[in-house]
GROMACS .gro file of C-alpha atoms in nm:
model
  385
    1UNK     CA    1   1.490  -0.365  -6.369
    2UNK     CA    2   1.588  -0.176  -6.683
    3UNK     CA    3   1.705  -0.331  -7.007
    4UNK     CA    4   2.064  -0.222  -6.930
    5UNK     CA    5   2.033  -0.393  -6.588
    6UNK     CA    6   1.913  -0.706  -6.747
    7UNK     CA    7   2.203  -0.698  -6.994
    8UNK     CA    8   2.467  -0.672  -6.715
    9UNK     CA    9   2.291  -0.908  -6.478
   10UNK     CA   10   2.482  -1.224  -6.384
   11UNK     CA   11   2.308  -1.494  -6.185
   12UNK     CA   12   2.472  -1.583  -5.851
   13UNK     CA   13   2.725  -1.864  -5.864
   14UNK     CA   14   2.574  -2.169  -5.707
   15UNK     CA   15   2.832  -2.383  -5.529
   16UNK     CA   16   2.778  -2.753  -5.552
   17UNK     CA   17   2.868  -3.038  -5.313
   18UNK     CA   18   3.073  -3.342  -5.409
   19UNK     CA   19   2.749  -3.514  -5.496
   20UNK     CA   20   2.633  -3.238  -5.720
   21UNK     CA   21   2.372  -3.082  -5.474
   22UNK     CA   22   2.339  -2.711  -5.434
   23UNK     CA   23   2.510  -2.575  -5.110
   24UNK     CA   24   2.307  -2.337  -4.888
   25UNK     CA   25   2.506  -2.050  -4.746
   26UNK     CA   26   2.378  -1.914  -4.419
   27UNK     CA   27   2.511  -1.614  -4.228
   28UNK     CA   28   2.458  -1.687  -3.854
   29UNK     CA   29   2.490  -1.350  -3.669
   30UNK     CA   30   2.617  -1.102  -3.611
   31UNK     CA   31   2.299  -1.062  -3.400
   32UNK     CA   32   2.217  -1.431  -3.360
   33UNK     CA   33   2.097  -1.509  -3.003
   34UNK     CA   34   2.355  -1.791  -2.961
   35UNK     CA   35   2.660  -1.575  -3.056
   36UNK     CA   36   2.708  -1.409  -2.714
   37UNK     CA   37   2.750  -1.070  -2.869
   38UNK     CA   38   2.823  -0.938  -3.222
   39UNK     CA   39   2.973  -1.230  -3.397
   40UNK     CA   40   2.904  -1.395  -3.733
   41UNK     CA   41   2.957  -1.749  -3.871
   42UNK     CA   42   2.931  -1.789  -4.245
   43UNK     CA   43   2.824  -2.142  -4.286
   44UNK     CA   44   2.794  -2.355  -4.601
   45UNK     CA   45   2.547  -2.645  -4.569
   46UNK     CA   46   2.478  -2.955  -4.773
   47UNK     CA   47   2.134  -3.028  -4.650
   48UNK     CA   48   2.181  -2.975  -4.282
   49UNK     CA   49   2.551  -3.080  -4.283
   50UNK     CA   50   2.825  -2.830  -4.231
   51UNK     CA   51   3.076  -2.833  -4.512
   52UNK     CA   52   3.239  -2.496  -4.438
   53UNK     CA   53   3.239  -2.241  -4.161
   54UNK     CA   54   3.422  -1.918  -4.132
   55UNK     CA   55   3.407  -1.706  -3.823
   56UNK     CA   56   3.384  -1.340  -3.890
   57UNK     CA   57   3.454  -1.097  -3.595
   58UNK     CA   58   3.582  -0.748  -3.533
   59UNK     CA   59   3.241  -0.587  -3.477
   60UNK     CA   60   3.339  -0.499  -3.120
   61UNK     CA   61   3.691  -0.370  -3.193
   62UNK     CA   62   3.769  -0.085  -2.950
   63UNK     CA   63   4.137  -0.020  -3.020
   64UNK     CA   64   4.222  -0.140  -2.676
   65UNK     CA   65   4.592  -0.216  -2.729
   66UNK     CA   66   4.667   0.112  -2.922
   67UNK     CA   67   4.487   0.314  -2.663
   68UNK     CA   68   4.707   0.156  -2.397
   69UNK     CA   69   5.016   0.274  -2.576
   70UNK     CA   70   4.902   0.627  -2.540
   71UNK     CA   71   4.813   0.635  -2.184
   72UNK     CA   72   4.981   0.558  -1.851
   73UNK     CA   73   5.029   0.203  -1.723
   74UNK     CA   74   4.784   0.254  -1.443
   75UNK     CA   75   4.527   0.414  -1.666
   76UNK     CA   76   4.494   0.098  -1.868
   77UNK     CA   77   4.391  -0.115  -1.571
   78UNK     CA   78   4.022  -0.030  -1.589
   79UNK     CA   79   4.026  -0.103  -1.960
   80UNK     CA   80   4.135  -0.463  -1.890
   81UNK     CA   81   3.802  -0.500  -1.695
   82UNK     CA   82   3.629  -0.480  -2.031
   83UNK     CA   83   3.816  -0.752  -2.213
   84UNK     CA   84   3.646  -1.061  -2.064
   85UNK     CA   85   3.378  -0.865  -1.878
   86UNK     CA   86   3.280  -1.180  -1.680
   87UNK     CA   87   3.630  -1.201  -1.540
   88UNK     CA   88   3.764  -0.851  -1.468
   89UNK     CA   89   3.950  -0.956  -1.164
   90UNK     CA   90   4.161  -1.221  -1.350
   91UNK     CA   91   4.215  -0.967  -1.630
   92UNK     CA   92   4.348  -0.723  -1.378
   93UNK     CA   93   4.584  -0.989  -1.233
   94UNK     CA   94   4.735  -1.080  -1.566
   95UNK     CA   95   4.812  -0.722  -1.649
   96UNK     CA   96   4.950  -0.653  -1.304
   97UNK     CA   97   5.187  -0.952  -1.325
   98UNK     CA   98   5.319  -0.820  -1.660
   99UNK     CA   99   5.383  -0.476  -1.530
  100UNK     CA  100   5.535  -0.615  -1.204
  101UNK     CA  101   5.775  -0.828  -1.413
  102UNK     CA  102   5.870  -0.528  -1.617
  103UNK     CA  103   5.932  -0.301  -1.311
  104UNK     CA  104   6.080  -0.580  -1.080
  105UNK     CA  105   5.814  -0.532  -0.816
  106UNK     CA  106   5.721  -0.759  -0.525
  107UNK     CA  107   5.370  -0.834  -0.404
  108UNK     CA  108   5.303  -0.876  -0.030
  109UNK     CA  109   5.181  -1.210   0.103
  110UNK     CA  110   4.829  -1.093   0.198
  111UNK     CA  111   4.774  -0.930  -0.149
  112UNK     CA  112   4.883  -1.263  -0.310
  113UNK     CA  113   4.620  -1.454  -0.109
  114UNK     CA  114   4.352  -1.192  -0.194
  115UNK     CA  115   4.441  -1.239  -0.557
  116UNK     CA  116   4.408  -1.608  -0.549
  117UNK     CA  117   4.068  -1.582  -0.366
  118UNK     CA  118   3.920  -1.339  -0.613
  119UNK     CA  119   4.061  -1.534  -0.911
  120UNK     CA  120   3.907  -1.861  -0.796
  121UNK     CA  121   3.574  -1.700  -0.719
  122UNK     CA  122   3.589  -1.560  -1.074
  123UNK     CA  123   3.659  -1.902  -1.215
  124UNK     CA  124   3.358  -2.052  -1.037
  125UNK     CA  125   3.108  -1.787  -1.152
  126UNK     CA  126   3.248  -1.802  -1.509
  127UNK     CA  127   3.223  -2.185  -1.530
  128UNK     CA  128   2.872  -2.183  -1.371
  129UNK     CA  129   2.763  -1.917  -1.625
  130UNK     CA  130   2.926  -2.098  -1.917
  131UNK     CA  131   2.727  -2.427  -1.828
  132UNK     CA  132   2.404  -2.226  -1.788
  133UNK     CA  133   2.443  -2.069  -2.134
  134UNK     CA  134   2.535  -2.396  -2.289
  135UNK     CA  135   2.209  -2.555  -2.166
  136UNK     CA  136   2.005  -2.248  -2.260
  137UNK     CA  137   2.140  -2.290  -2.618
  138UNK     CA  138   2.044  -2.661  -2.602
  139UNK     CA  139   1.690  -2.567  -2.543
  140UNK     CA  140   1.661  -2.598  -2.168
  141UNK     CA  141   1.530  -2.244  -2.154
  142UNK     CA  142   1.551  -2.067  -1.826
  143UNK     CA  143   1.609  -2.304  -1.534
  144UNK     CA  144   1.980  -2.406  -1.566
  145UNK     CA  145   2.088  -2.051  -1.649
  146UNK     CA  146   1.894  -1.913  -1.355
  147UNK     CA  147   2.046  -2.168  -1.121
  148UNK     CA  148   2.386  -2.057  -1.240
  149UNK     CA  149   2.311  -1.683  -1.217
  150UNK     CA  150   2.170  -1.734  -0.872
  151UNK     CA  151   2.524  -1.843  -0.753
  152UNK     CA  152   2.694  -1.590  -0.962
  153UNK     CA  153   2.498  -1.310  -0.800
  154UNK     CA  154   2.623  -1.423  -0.457
  155UNK     CA  155   2.982  -1.395  -0.591
  156UNK     CA  156   2.914  -1.060  -0.752
  157UNK     CA  157   2.790  -0.929  -0.425
  158UNK     CA  158   3.123  -1.008  -0.268
  159UNK     CA  159   3.301  -0.831  -0.555
  160UNK     CA  160   3.080  -0.526  -0.518
  161UNK     CA  161   3.155  -0.521  -0.131
  162UNK     CA  162   3.531  -0.549  -0.199
  163UNK     CA  163   3.577  -0.324  -0.513
  164UNK     CA  164   3.269  -0.106  -0.535
  165UNK     CA  165   3.166  -0.273  -0.863
  166UNK     CA  166   3.009  -0.598  -0.953
  167UNK     CA  167   3.172  -0.644  -1.296
  168UNK     CA  168   3.410  -0.362  -1.380
  169UNK     CA  169   3.622  -0.412  -1.057
  170UNK     CA  170   3.950  -0.235  -1.133
  171UNK     CA  171   4.090  -0.382  -0.818
  172UNK     CA  172   4.449  -0.491  -0.877
  173UNK     CA  173   4.739  -0.245  -0.854
  174UNK     CA  174   5.110  -0.294  -0.947
  175UNK     CA  175   5.257  -0.440  -0.628
  176UNK     CA  176   4.934  -0.543  -0.460
  177UNK     CA  177   4.567  -0.457  -0.438
  178UNK     CA  178   4.382  -0.128  -0.423
  179UNK     CA  179   4.197  -0.158  -0.093
  180UNK     CA  180   4.196  -0.382   0.208
  181UNK     CA  181   3.923  -0.640   0.265
  182UNK     CA  182   3.607  -0.498   0.426
  183UNK     CA  183   3.536  -0.620   0.777
  184UNK     CA  184   3.359  -0.957   0.773
  185UNK     CA  185   3.423  -1.006   0.403
  186UNK     CA  186   3.630  -1.324   0.443
  187UNK     CA  187   3.353  -1.468   0.667
  188UNK     CA  188   3.108  -1.407   0.386
  189UNK     CA  189   3.339  -1.571   0.136
  190UNK     CA  190   3.370  -1.875   0.358
  191UNK     CA  191   2.987  -1.895   0.396
  192UNK     CA  192   2.930  -1.877   0.025
  193UNK     CA  193   3.209  -2.121  -0.042
  194UNK     CA  194   3.065  -2.372   0.196
  195UNK     CA  195   2.736  -2.365   0.004
  196UNK     CA  196   2.890  -2.412  -0.340
  197UNK     CA  197   2.935  -2.797  -0.325
  198UNK     CA  198   2.551  -2.831  -0.281
  199UNK     CA  199   2.498  -2.605  -0.586
  200UNK     CA  200   2.741  -2.821  -0.797
  201UNK     CA  201   2.578  -3.151  -0.662
  202UNK     CA  202   2.232  -3.010  -0.765
  203UNK     CA  203   2.356  -2.901  -1.108
  204UNK     CA  204   2.509  -3.251  -1.168
  205UNK     CA  205   2.196  -3.434  -1.051
  206UNK     CA  206   2.003  -3.228  -1.298
  207UNK     CA  207   2.238  -3.245  -1.594
  208UNK     CA  208   2.535  -3.496  -1.586
  209UNK     CA  209   2.327  -3.807  -1.651
  210UNK     CA  210   2.059  -3.631  -1.850
  211UNK     CA  211   1.985  -3.834  -2.162
  212UNK     CA  212   1.921  -3.532  -2.381
  213UNK     CA  213   2.241  -3.363  -2.278
  214UNK     CA  214   2.437  -3.675  -2.331
  215UNK     CA  215   2.277  -3.735  -2.672
  216UNK     CA  216   2.350  -3.380  -2.782
  217UNK     CA  217   2.705  -3.344  -2.658
  218UNK     CA  218   2.888  -3.686  -2.639
  219UNK     CA  219   3.086  -3.744  -2.954
  220UNK     CA  220   2.989  -3.395  -3.091
  221UNK     CA  221   3.244  -3.115  -3.158
  222UNK     CA  222   3.550  -3.333  -3.100
  223UNK     CA  223   3.879  -3.152  -3.076
  224UNK     CA  224   4.184  -3.365  -3.114
  225UNK     CA  225   4.480  -3.301  -2.881
  226UNK     CA  226   4.738  -3.253  -3.148
  227UNK     CA  227   4.525  -2.983  -3.316
  228UNK     CA  228   4.450  -2.819  -2.989
  229UNK     CA  229   4.819  -2.795  -2.911
  230UNK     CA  230   4.917  -2.671  -3.259
  231UNK     CA  231   4.641  -2.415  -3.250
  232UNK     CA  232   4.748  -2.277  -2.911
  233UNK     CA  233   4.415  -2.364  -2.752
  234UNK     CA  234   4.430  -2.338  -2.371
  235UNK     CA  235   4.203  -2.366  -2.068
  236UNK     CA  236   3.914  -2.609  -2.019
  237UNK     CA  237   3.900  -2.665  -2.399
  238UNK     CA  238   4.259  -2.798  -2.403
  239UNK     CA  239   4.225  -3.009  -2.086
  240UNK     CA  240   3.904  -3.161  -2.219
  241UNK     CA  241   4.128  -3.323  -2.493
  242UNK     CA  242   4.337  -3.491  -2.221
  243UNK     CA  243   4.636  -3.244  -2.247
  244UNK     CA  244   4.765  -3.182  -1.885
  245UNK     CA  245   4.853  -2.811  -1.913
  246UNK     CA  246   4.739  -2.560  -1.645
  247UNK     CA  247   4.947  -2.244  -1.599
  248UNK     CA  248   4.879  -2.246  -1.224
  249UNK     CA  249   5.083  -2.572  -1.217
  250UNK     CA  250   5.327  -2.486  -1.497
  251UNK     CA  251   5.429  -2.139  -1.383
  252UNK     CA  252   5.334  -2.146  -1.013
  253UNK     CA  253   5.265  -1.770  -1.050
  254UNK     CA  254   5.138  -1.594  -0.739
  255UNK     CA  255   5.132  -1.849  -0.461
  256UNK     CA  256   4.962  -2.151  -0.638
  257UNK     CA  257   5.238  -2.386  -0.542
  258UNK     CA  258   5.119  -2.374  -0.176
  259UNK     CA  259   4.778  -2.514  -0.269
  260UNK     CA  260   4.675  -2.880  -0.318
  261UNK     CA  261   4.440  -2.913  -0.621
  262UNK     CA  262   4.407  -3.153  -0.923
  263UNK     CA  263   4.395  -3.069  -1.282
  264UNK     CA  264   4.097  -3.252  -1.431
  265UNK     CA  265   4.140  -3.401  -1.784
  266UNK     CA  266   3.907  -3.524  -2.045
  267UNK     CA  267   3.932  -3.831  -2.269
  268UNK     CA  268   3.736  -3.748  -2.584
  269UNK     CA  269   3.756  -3.372  -2.634
  270UNK     CA  270   3.387  -3.338  -2.710
  271UNK     CA  271   3.132  -3.092  -2.573
  272UNK     CA  272   3.047  -3.328  -2.288
  273UNK     CA  273   3.406  -3.341  -2.178
  274UNK     CA  274   3.419  -2.963  -2.175
  275UNK     CA  275   3.106  -2.955  -1.959
  276UNK     CA  276   3.263  -3.207  -1.707
  277UNK     CA  277   3.595  -3.029  -1.694
  278UNK     CA  278   3.417  -2.699  -1.591
  279UNK     CA  279   3.216  -2.880  -1.333
  280UNK     CA  280   3.532  -3.047  -1.190
  281UNK     CA  281   3.738  -2.730  -1.194
  282UNK     CA  282   3.471  -2.559  -0.988
  283UNK     CA  283   3.516  -2.831  -0.731
  284UNK     CA  284   3.894  -2.787  -0.730
  285UNK     CA  285   3.849  -2.404  -0.704
  286UNK     CA  286   3.648  -2.460  -0.388
  287UNK     CA  287   3.934  -2.658  -0.232
  288UNK     CA  288   4.178  -2.384  -0.329
  289UNK     CA  289   3.947  -2.124  -0.171
  290UNK     CA  290   3.922  -2.315   0.154
  291UNK     CA  291   4.299  -2.340   0.182
  292UNK     CA  292   4.352  -1.967   0.098
  293UNK     CA  293   4.079  -1.846   0.340
  294UNK     CA  294   4.232  -2.059   0.610
  295UNK     CA  295   4.599  -1.945   0.562
  296UNK     CA  296   4.565  -1.582   0.458
  297UNK     CA  297   4.800  -1.380   0.670
  298UNK     CA  298   4.767  -1.030   0.815
  299UNK     CA  299   4.995  -0.757   0.671
  300UNK     CA  300   5.019  -0.496   0.402
  301UNK     CA  301   4.838  -0.534   0.072
  302UNK     CA  302   5.069  -0.307  -0.131
  303UNK     CA  303   5.447  -0.316  -0.200
  304UNK     CA  304   5.570  -0.007  -0.001
  305UNK     CA  305   5.817   0.071  -0.280
  306UNK     CA  306   5.541   0.092  -0.544
  307UNK     CA  307   5.464   0.431  -0.698
  308UNK     CA  308   5.127   0.545  -0.822
  309UNK     CA  309   5.240   0.873  -0.965
  310UNK     CA  310   5.543   0.910  -1.197
  311UNK     CA  311   5.554   0.544  -1.270
  312UNK     CA  312   5.818   0.481  -1.530
  313UNK     CA  313   5.950   0.127  -1.557
  314UNK     CA  314   6.307   0.103  -1.697
  315UNK     CA  315   6.345   0.005  -2.063
  316UNK     CA  316   6.282  -0.353  -2.132
  317UNK     CA  317   6.013  -0.607  -2.217
  318UNK     CA  318   5.807  -0.853  -2.017
  319UNK     CA  319   5.526  -1.121  -2.075
  320UNK     CA  320   5.290  -1.195  -1.785
  321UNK     CA  321   5.031  -1.468  -1.805
  322UNK     CA  322   4.777  -1.651  -1.589
  323UNK     CA  323   4.533  -1.937  -1.611
  324UNK     CA  324   4.219  -1.729  -1.661
  325UNK     CA  325   3.885  -1.911  -1.651
  326UNK     CA  326   3.883  -1.929  -2.041
  327UNK     CA  327   4.253  -2.019  -2.081
  328UNK     CA  328   4.594  -1.848  -2.103
  329UNK     CA  329   4.554  -1.472  -2.073
  330UNK     CA  330   4.879  -1.286  -2.130
  331UNK     CA  331   5.004  -0.927  -2.161
  332UNK     CA  332   5.320  -0.851  -2.360
  333UNK     CA  333   5.471  -0.504  -2.273
  334UNK     CA  334   5.775  -0.310  -2.401
  335UNK     CA  335   5.892  -0.018  -2.201
  336UNK     CA  336   6.110   0.263  -2.337
  337UNK     CA  337   6.136   0.422  -1.992
  338UNK     CA  338   5.848   0.661  -2.061
  339UNK     CA  339   5.516   0.678  -1.864
  340UNK     CA  340   5.335   0.479  -2.137
  341UNK     CA  341   5.406   0.130  -2.277
  342UNK     CA  342   5.595   0.142  -2.607
  343UNK     CA  343   5.410  -0.172  -2.706
  344UNK     CA  344   5.112  -0.336  -2.539
  345UNK     CA  345   4.969  -0.663  -2.668
  346UNK     CA  346   4.706  -0.905  -2.529
  347UNK     CA  347   4.706  -1.283  -2.573
  348UNK     CA  348   4.331  -1.344  -2.541
  349UNK     CA  349   4.217  -1.705  -2.486
  350UNK     CA  350   3.866  -1.634  -2.636
  351UNK     CA  351   4.022  -1.542  -2.977
  352UNK     CA  352   4.273  -1.832  -2.986
  353UNK     CA  353   4.023  -2.089  -2.879
  354UNK     CA  354   3.785  -1.971  -3.149
  355UNK     CA  355   4.021  -2.045  -3.429
  356UNK     CA  356   3.936  -2.425  -3.426
  357UNK     CA  357   3.565  -2.370  -3.447
  358UNK     CA  358   3.548  -2.488  -3.809
  359UNK     CA  359   3.748  -2.797  -3.744
  360UNK     CA  360   3.502  -2.898  -3.468
  361UNK     CA  361   3.190  -2.823  -3.680
  362UNK     CA  362   3.271  -2.980  -4.014
  363UNK     CA  363   3.037  -3.280  -4.096
  364UNK     CA  364   2.806  -3.193  -3.806
  365UNK     CA  365   2.445  -3.074  -3.841
  366UNK     CA  366   2.377  -2.704  -3.828
  367UNK     CA  367   2.197  -2.756  -3.496
  368UNK     CA  368   2.518  -2.875  -3.337
  369UNK     CA  369   2.700  -2.564  -3.447
  370UNK     CA  370   2.529  -2.357  -3.178
  371UNK     CA  371   2.625  -2.607  -2.907
  372UNK     CA  372   2.984  -2.643  -3.026
  373UNK     CA  373   3.024  -2.269  -3.035
  374UNK     CA  374   2.874  -2.236  -2.684
  375UNK     CA  375   3.106  -2.496  -2.546
  376UNK     CA  376   3.413  -2.288  -2.648
  377UNK     CA  377   3.306  -2.018  -2.396
  378UNK     CA  378   3.409  -1.682  -2.541
  379UNK     CA  379   3.341  -1.322  -2.472
  380UNK     CA  380   3.357  -1.089  -2.774
  381UNK     CA  381   3.503  -0.807  -2.575
  382UNK     CA  382   3.813  -1.017  -2.545
  383UNK     CA  383   3.801  -1.158  -2.900
  384UNK     CA  384   3.788  -0.821  -3.068
  385UNK     CA  385   3.958  -0.595  -2.805
   0.00000   0.00000   0.00000
């Protein structure tokens, strides 16, 4: 350091806690193993206690929404796969609903059933994976995550047989689905669905009453219902606070009004409740799947009036939304009558649910931050878009 440098040098400002102790600032990420992608949390610590936490994201921004405004409606369907890449089929469905509202299209019965079946399979593999990752971050390295991935692989095999891809499925079309079910596919679904209760029972036997899991999650990362509603939080995170809100019940989109299923609710809004909500929602998805497999009719899978080429919805606007595994996933579209959307916006549950992270972490130890963050269940492809 030169004499000039020494003259201009200013020591860093040391922030003090209320008790006069120095605060330690830690940047967790963007390549921290717990962040599920490129995400950073700037954490201020008083000892090990969190006094401030600011999420920093945008590292995975891909210009998704602006690209969609410069391409045709159909050409954006594969891009929706890449939002929440665990849940491409539900992403497809939410976008398809928005365009179908905009264009006034009908969806045949059989396609509606196929959409429900693929959506509930998606919910199960998402929740199983989220629980596996949560336990991995708690220190139970390997076994719970591998158990979850074992079941997920069976479901991805079904997706591959149906769509040709395990994760980037690009399967929904405006007015129906891209291809008919392969021969024997429904029988395979039924066989896997019949085996899922045993997997959930096994998971619960290992985890639900586990002392370490309860000690690390009960009373930790509490989200109050008022804050959850005011922040727009949805999905298992909202229902864990006790708020009864599930878009499958509220909107009855698709054909969900035909199925009997419960909406599990929590009492405390902590990490443990979020874990239990996902377990219980998997059980409800199994019941929906059994009903859908039993009742699926024969018939066309595409609206005969739908157009693949020269698709130009009349001028107007529409918002389509679904209960995706992570919460409310919506697409807002404005048409000016041209082949491309004039405006295209996504309402991503991963981003909205992440906004309350600091509220859940304040006053907790830094070790709890990783678990609280894991219990939100986000995918950065959807957060950043």
